[in-house]
Short mmCIF file of C-alpha atoms in Angstrom, two decimals:
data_model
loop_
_atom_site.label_atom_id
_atom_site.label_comp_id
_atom_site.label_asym_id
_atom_site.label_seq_id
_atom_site.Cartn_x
_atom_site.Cartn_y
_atom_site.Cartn_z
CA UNK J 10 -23.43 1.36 12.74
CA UNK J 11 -22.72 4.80 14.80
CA UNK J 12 -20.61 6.12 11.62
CA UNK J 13 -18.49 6.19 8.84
CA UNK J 14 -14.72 7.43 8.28
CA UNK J 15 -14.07 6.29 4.85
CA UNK J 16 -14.84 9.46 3.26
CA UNK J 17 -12.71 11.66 5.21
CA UNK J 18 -10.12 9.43 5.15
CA UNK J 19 -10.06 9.26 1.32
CA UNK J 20 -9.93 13.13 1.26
CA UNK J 21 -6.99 12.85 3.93
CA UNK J 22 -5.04 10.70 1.63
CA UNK J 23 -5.79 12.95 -1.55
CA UNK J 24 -5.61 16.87 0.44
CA UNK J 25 -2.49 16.11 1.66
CA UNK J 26 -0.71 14.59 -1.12
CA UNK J 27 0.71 16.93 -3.98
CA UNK J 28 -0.67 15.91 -7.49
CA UNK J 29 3.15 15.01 -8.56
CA UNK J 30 2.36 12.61 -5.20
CA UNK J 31 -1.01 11.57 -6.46
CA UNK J 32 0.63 10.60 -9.79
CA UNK J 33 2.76 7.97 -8.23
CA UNK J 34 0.31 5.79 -6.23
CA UNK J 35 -3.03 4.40 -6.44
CA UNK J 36 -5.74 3.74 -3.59
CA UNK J 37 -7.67 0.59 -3.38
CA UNK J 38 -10.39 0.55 -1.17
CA UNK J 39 -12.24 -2.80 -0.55
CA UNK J 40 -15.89 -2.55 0.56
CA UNK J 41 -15.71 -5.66 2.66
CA UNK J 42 -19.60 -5.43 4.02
CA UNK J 43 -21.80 -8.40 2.80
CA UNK J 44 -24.29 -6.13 2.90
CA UNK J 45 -25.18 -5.66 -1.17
CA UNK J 46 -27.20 -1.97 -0.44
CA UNK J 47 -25.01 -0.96 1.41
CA UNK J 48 -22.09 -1.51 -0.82
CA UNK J 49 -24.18 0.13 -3.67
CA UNK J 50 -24.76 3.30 -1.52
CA UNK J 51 -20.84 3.89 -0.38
CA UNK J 52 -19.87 3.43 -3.88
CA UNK J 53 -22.31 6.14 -5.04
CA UNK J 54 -21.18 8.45 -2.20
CA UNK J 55 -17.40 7.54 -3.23
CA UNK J 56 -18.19 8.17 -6.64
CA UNK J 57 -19.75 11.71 -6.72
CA UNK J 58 -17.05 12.65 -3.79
CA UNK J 59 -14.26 11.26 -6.14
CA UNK J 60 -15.22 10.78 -9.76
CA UNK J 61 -11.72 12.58 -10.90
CA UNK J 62 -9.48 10.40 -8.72
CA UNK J 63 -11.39 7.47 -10.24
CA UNK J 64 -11.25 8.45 -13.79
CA UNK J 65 -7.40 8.90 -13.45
CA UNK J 66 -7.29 5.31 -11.75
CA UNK J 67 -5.69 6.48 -9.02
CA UNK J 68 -8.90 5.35 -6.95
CA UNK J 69 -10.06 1.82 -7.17
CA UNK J 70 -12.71 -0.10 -5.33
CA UNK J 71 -13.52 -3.72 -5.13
CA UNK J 72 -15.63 -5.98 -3.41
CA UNK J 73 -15.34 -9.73 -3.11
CA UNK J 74 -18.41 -11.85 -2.60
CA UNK J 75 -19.48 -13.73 0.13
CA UNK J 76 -19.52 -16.84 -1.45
CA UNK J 77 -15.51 -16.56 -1.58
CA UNK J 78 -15.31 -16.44 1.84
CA UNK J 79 -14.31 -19.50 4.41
CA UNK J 80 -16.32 -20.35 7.26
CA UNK J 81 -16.65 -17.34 9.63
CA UNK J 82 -18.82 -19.15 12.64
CA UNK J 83 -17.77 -22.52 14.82
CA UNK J 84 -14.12 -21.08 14.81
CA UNK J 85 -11.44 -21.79 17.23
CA UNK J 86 -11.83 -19.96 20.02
CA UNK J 87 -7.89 -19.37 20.63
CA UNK J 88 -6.88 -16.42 23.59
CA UNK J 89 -10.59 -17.45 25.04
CA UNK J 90 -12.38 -14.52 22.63
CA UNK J 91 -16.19 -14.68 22.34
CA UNK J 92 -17.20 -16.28 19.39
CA UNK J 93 -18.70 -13.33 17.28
CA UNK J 94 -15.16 -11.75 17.85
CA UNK J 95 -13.47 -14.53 16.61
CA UNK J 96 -15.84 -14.62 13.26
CA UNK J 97 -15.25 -10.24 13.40
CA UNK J 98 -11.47 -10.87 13.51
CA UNK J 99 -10.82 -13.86 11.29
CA UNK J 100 -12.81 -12.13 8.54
CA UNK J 101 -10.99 -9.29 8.45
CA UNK J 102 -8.02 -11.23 7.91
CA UNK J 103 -9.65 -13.11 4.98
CA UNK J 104 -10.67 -8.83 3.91
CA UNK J 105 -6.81 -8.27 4.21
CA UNK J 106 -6.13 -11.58 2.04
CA UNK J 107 -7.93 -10.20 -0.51
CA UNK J 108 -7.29 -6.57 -0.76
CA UNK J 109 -3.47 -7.68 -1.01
CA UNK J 110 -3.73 -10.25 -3.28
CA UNK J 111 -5.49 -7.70 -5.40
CA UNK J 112 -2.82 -5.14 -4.90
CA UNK J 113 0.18 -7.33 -5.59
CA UNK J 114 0.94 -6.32 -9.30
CA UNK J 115 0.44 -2.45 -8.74
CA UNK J 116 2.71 -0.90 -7.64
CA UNK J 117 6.56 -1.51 -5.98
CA UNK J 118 5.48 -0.84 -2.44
CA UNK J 119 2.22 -1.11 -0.71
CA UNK J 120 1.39 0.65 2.55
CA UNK J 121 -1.74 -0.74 4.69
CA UNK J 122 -4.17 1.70 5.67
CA UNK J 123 -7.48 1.68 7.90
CA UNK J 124 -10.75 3.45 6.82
CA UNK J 125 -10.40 5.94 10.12
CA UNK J 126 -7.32 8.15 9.46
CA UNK J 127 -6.03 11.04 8.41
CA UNK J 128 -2.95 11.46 7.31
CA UNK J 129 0.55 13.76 7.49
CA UNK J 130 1.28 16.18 4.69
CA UNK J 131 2.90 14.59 1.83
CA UNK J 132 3.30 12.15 3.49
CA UNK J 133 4.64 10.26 0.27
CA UNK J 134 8.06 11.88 -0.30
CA UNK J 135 8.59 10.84 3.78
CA UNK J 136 7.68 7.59 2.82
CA UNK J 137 10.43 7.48 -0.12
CA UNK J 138 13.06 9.03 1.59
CA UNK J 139 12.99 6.43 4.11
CA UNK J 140 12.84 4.08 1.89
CA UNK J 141 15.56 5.52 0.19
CA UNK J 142 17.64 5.41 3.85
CA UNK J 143 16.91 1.53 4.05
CA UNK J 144 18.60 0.89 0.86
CA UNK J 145 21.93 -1.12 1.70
CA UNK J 146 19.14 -3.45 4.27
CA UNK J 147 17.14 -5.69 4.27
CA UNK J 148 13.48 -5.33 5.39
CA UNK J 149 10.17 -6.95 5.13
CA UNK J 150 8.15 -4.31 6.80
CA UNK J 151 8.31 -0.77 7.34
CA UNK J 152 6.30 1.02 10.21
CA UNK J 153 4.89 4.64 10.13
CA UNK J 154 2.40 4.71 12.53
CA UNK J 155 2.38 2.58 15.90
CA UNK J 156 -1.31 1.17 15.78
CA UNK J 157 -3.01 -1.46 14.79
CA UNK J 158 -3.01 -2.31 10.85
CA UNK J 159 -2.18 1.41 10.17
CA UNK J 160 1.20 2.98 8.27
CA UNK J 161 2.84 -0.78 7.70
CA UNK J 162 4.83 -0.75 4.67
CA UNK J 163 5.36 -4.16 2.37
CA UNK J 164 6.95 -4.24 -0.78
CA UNK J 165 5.11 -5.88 -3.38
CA UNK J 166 7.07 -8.82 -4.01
CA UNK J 167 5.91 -10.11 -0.60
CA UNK J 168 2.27 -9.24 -1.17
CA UNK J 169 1.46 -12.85 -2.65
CA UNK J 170 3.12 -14.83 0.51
CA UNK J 171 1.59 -12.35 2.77
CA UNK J 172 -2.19 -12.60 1.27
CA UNK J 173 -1.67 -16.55 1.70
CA UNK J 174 -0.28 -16.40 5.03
CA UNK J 175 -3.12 -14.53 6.42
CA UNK J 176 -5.44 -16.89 4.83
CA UNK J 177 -4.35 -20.04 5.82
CA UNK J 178 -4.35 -18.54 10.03
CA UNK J 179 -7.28 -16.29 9.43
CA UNK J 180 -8.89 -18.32 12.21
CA UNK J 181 -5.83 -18.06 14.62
CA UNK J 182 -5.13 -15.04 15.70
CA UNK J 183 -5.87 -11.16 14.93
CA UNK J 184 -4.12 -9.48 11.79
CA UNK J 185 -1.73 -7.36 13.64
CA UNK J 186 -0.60 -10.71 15.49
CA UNK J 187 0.27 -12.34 12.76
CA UNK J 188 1.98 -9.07 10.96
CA UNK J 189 4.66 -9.52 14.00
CA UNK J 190 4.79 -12.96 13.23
CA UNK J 191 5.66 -12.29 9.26
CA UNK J 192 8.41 -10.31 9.45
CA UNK J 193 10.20 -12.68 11.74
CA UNK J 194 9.39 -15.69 9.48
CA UNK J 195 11.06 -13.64 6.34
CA UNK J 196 13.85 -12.67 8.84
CA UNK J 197 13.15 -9.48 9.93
CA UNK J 198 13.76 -10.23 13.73
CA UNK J 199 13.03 -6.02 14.81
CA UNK J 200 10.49 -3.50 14.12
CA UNK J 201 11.66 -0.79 11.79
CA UNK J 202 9.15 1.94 13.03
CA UNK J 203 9.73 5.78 11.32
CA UNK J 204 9.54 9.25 13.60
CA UNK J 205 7.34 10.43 13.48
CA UNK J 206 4.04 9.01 12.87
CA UNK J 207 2.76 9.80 9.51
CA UNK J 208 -1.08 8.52 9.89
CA UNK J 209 -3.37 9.25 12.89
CA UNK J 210 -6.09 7.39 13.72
CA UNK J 211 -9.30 9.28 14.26
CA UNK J 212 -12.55 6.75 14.60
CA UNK J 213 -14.14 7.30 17.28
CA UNK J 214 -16.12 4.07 17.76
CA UNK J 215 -14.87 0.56 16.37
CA UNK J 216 -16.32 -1.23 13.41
CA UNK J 217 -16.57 -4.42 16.41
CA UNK J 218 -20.13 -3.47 17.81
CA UNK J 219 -19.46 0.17 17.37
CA UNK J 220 -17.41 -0.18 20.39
CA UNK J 221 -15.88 3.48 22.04
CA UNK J 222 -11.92 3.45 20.84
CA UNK J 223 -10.53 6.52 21.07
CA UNK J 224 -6.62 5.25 20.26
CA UNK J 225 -4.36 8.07 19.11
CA UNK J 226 -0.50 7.48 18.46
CA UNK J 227 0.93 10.64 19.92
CA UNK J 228 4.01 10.52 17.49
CA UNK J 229 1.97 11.23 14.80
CA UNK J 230 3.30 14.92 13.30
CA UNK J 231 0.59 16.62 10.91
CA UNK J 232 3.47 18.41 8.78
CA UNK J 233 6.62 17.22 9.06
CA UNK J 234 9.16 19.51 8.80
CA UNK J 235 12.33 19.46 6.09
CA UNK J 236 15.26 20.02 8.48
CA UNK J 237 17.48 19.83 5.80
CA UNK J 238 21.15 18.50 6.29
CA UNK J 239 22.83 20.25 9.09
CA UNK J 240 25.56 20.32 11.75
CA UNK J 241 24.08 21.23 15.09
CA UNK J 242 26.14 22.08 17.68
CA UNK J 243 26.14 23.81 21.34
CA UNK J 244 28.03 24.93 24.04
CA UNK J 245 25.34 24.53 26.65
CA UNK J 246 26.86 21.14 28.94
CA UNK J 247 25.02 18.25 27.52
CA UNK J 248 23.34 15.20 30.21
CA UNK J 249 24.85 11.67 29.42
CA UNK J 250 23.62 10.88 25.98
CA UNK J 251 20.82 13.47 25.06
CA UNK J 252 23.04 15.33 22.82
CA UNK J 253 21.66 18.27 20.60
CA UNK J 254 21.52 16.66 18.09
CA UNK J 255 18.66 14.47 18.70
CA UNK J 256 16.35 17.59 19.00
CA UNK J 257 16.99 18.13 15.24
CA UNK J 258 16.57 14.69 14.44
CA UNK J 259 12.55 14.96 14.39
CA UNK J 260 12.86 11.42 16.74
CA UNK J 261 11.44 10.67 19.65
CA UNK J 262 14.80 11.46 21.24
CA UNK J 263 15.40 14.81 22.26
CA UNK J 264 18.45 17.37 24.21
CA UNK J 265 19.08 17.72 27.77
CA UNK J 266 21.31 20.35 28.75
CA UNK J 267 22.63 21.19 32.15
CA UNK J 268 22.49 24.63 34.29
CA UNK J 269 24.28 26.83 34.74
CA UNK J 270 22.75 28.66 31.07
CA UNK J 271 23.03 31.91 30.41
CA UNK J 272 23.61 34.63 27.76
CA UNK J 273 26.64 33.17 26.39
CA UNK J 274 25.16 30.02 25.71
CA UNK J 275 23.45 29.49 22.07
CA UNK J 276 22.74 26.47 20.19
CA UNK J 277 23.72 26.47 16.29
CA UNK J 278 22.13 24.57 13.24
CA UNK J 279 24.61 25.53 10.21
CA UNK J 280 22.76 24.14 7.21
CA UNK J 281 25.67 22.07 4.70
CA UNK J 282 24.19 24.20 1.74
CA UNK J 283 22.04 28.08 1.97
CA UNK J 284 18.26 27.47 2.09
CA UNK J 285 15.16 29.55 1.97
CA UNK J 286 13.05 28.57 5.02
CA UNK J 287 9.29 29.40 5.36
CA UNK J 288 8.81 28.28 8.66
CA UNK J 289 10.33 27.41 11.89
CA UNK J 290 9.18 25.84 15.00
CA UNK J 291 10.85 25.18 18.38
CA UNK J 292 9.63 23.28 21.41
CA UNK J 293 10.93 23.51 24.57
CA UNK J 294 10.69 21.46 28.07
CA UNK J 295 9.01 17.94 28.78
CA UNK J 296 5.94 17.85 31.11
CA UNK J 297 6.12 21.77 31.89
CA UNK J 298 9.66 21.41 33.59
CA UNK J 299 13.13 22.58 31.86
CA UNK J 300 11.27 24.94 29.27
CA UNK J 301 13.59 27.73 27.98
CA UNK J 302 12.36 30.95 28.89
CA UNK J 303 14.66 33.77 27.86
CA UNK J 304 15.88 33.39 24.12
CA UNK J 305 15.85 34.61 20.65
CA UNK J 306 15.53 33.05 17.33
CA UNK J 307 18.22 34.37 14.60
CA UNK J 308 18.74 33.50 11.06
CA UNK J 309 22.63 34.25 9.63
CA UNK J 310 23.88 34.33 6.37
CA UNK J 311 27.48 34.08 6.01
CA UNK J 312 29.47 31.51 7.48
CA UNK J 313 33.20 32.06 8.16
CA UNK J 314 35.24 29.10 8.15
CA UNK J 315 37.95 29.21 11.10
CA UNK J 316 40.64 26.23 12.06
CA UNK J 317 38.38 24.41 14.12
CA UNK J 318 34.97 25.58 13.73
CA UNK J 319 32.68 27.68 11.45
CA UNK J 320 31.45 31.04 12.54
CA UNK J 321 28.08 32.37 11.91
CA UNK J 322 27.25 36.25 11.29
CA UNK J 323 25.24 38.48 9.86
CA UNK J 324 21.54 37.91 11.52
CA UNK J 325 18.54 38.76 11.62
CA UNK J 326 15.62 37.84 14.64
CA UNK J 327 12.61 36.14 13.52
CA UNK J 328 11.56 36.53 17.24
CA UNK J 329 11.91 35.24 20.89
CA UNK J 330 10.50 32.24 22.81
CA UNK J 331 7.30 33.10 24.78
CA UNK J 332 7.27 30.17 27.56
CA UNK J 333 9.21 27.68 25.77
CA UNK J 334 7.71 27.99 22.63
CA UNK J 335 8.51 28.82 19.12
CA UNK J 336 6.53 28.92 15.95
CA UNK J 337 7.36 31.63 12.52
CA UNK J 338 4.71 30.38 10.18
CA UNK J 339 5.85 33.26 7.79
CA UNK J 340 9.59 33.45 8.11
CA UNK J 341 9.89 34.44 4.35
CA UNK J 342 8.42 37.76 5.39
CA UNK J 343 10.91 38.90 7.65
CA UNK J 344 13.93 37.01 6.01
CA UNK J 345 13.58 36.64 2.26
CA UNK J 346 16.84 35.05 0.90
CA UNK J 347 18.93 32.33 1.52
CA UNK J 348 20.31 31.77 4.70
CA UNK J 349 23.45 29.94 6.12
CA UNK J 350 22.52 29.16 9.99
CA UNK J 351 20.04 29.19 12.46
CA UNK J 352 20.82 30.29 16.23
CA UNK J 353 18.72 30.04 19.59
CA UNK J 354 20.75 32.45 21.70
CA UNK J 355 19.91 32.57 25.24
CA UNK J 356 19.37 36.38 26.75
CA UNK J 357 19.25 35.63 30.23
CA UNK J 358 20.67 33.25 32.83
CA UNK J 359 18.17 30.46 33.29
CA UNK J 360 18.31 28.68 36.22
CA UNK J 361 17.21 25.23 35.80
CA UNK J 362 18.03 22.82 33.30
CA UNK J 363 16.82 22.65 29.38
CA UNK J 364 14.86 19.99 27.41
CA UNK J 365 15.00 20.64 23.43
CA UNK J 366 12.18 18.46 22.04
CA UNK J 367 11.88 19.69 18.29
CA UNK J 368 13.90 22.09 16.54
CA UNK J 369 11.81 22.21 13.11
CA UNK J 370 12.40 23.85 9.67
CA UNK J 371 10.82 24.08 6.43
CA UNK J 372 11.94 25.21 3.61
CA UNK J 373 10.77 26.62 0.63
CA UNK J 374 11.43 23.98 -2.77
CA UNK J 375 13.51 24.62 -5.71
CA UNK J 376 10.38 24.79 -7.74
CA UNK J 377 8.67 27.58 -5.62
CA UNK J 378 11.48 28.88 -5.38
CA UNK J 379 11.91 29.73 -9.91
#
């Protein structure tokens, strides 16, 4: 009643996907609302917004009638909820039940969404590639984003057993309780969650009562970054486990380094093949402690291959760190070819220790790049 997100999260989906992305899915949107003017009046809206995407089929929007529905009132009142919250939450899972059963025969792999989020670009090809990682396991679900009903990956084989499942508890429980319950039954005893988050939520009031719900899942990244295969190394002393590594990984893991660190410490990301990057980002410290002040940012481009390591030369400096930060939107600009390495070199002794959060890359594709 206080607003509407489906619009702007349809755009989401479709401005941050590539049309080579757009190709390769479809989005069904089910107007779940018993409500027959209103579902007359969001379909207009979707259709002048989105008459291309529809025409391709790669939007599609249902509706099932109420009349298909199981009773929604005199419900078990399990975990002592009110009883218009246990009609609100058992038929959305009977909205789920649908919408999936609908969706079982299009595609290989669905992903769940929520009308109220935006999402991270291409977001897609991150999907696939982790897909691609989880190919010698076995998995029921897939997690990109750490709220509710939001980012959970299925793949379409399940979507049948799923659809039913929900059905038959609708009345028991709330959707994302029984989602924990589903992997387990299909043995899936852990969450597989990706890092970062590749869907935010951003409603602002709940479709329960327009209830205020201002959730946010702070490992959601809005472009995530290539970092394309790389040995990282260092020779600043590394705390216990939080090797530099981590800071690479784009996890929610990250490097802790011990003082003393000064100007003949660096830390080294040699790429396994020459890239063209077109940005780079770098974030420093954790809760405004251990940020590192004094440093440059260098690019190399030949690599000399020794006994026991590889040397970097030949660089040029994007820039420096201005209070722990680092961001080169442009990098093509001041380095236009391929390069070999990346190196933070510290330029003055820094007394405290050194958090490395993110150390982020992009690079420019092979098809930009003809």
């Amino acid at each position: 009643e206080k607003g509407t997100y489906l619009q702007d999260t349809l755009q989401s989906i479709f401005s941050a996907s590539s049309e080579e992305e757009l190709d390769e899915m479809v989005i069904v949107v089910l107007l779940a609302d018993f409500d027959v003017r209103w579902i007359q009046q969001t379909l207009e809206k979707i259709t002048d917004e989105f008459h291309m995407r529809l025409s391709k089929g790669q939007l599609l929007v249902i509706h099932a009638n109420e009349d298909n529905y199981p009773p929604l009132t005199g419900l078990k009142r399990n975990f002592n909820d009110a009883p218009n919250r246990v009609s609100f939450r058992s038929k959305q899972n009977v909205d789920y039940s649908y919408l999936l059963h609908f969706s079982s025969n299009l595609s290989q792999y669905y992903i769940m969404l929520e009308d109220d989020v935006s999402c991270s670009k291409n977001f897609l090809t991150s999907i696939r590639g982790h897909i691609h990682s989880m190919s010698n396991s076995k998995w029921v679900t897939l997690e990109f984003s750490k709220l509710g009903y939001i980012g959970k990956l299925y793949q379409s084989r399940d979507l049948p057993i799923l659809a039913r499942f929900l059905y038959n508890f609708y009345q028991e429980m709330p959707c994302d309780f029984l989602l924990s319950h589903f992997h387990r039954l299909l043995m899936q005893d852990k969450v597989i969650r990706f890092r970062p988050s590749l869907f935010q939520h951003m409603g602002i009031y709940s479709s329960f009562q327009g209830t205020f719900n201002r959730l946010k899942d702070d490992d959601f990244v809005e472009e995530i970054s290539d970092n394309p295969p790389a040995d990282v190394s260092t020779n600043i002393e590394v705390y216990q486990t939080n090797t530099i590594d981590k800071a690479y990984s784009q996890g929610s893991e990250y490097f802790w380094g011990v003082s003393p660190i000064g100007p003949e410490n660096y830390i080294l990301v040699v790429f396994h093949t020459p890239v063209l990057i077109s940005r780079v980002q770098i974030q420093t410290g954790l809760d405004g402690k251990d940020e590192l002040v004094y440093a440059d940012v260098e690019l190399g481009k030949t690599l000399v291959k020794k006994e026991s390591e590889v040397e970097c030369s030949g660089f040029d400096k994007l820039g420096s760190l201005q209070q722990g930060q680092f961001n080169e939107p442009a990098v093509q600009k001041l380095v236009p070819a391929t390069v070999a390495c990346l190196r933070i070199q510290v330029t003055a002794s820094h007394p405290t220790w050194l958090v490395v959060r993110k150390i982020q890359v992009w690079t420019v594709k092979d098809k930009q790049t003809t």
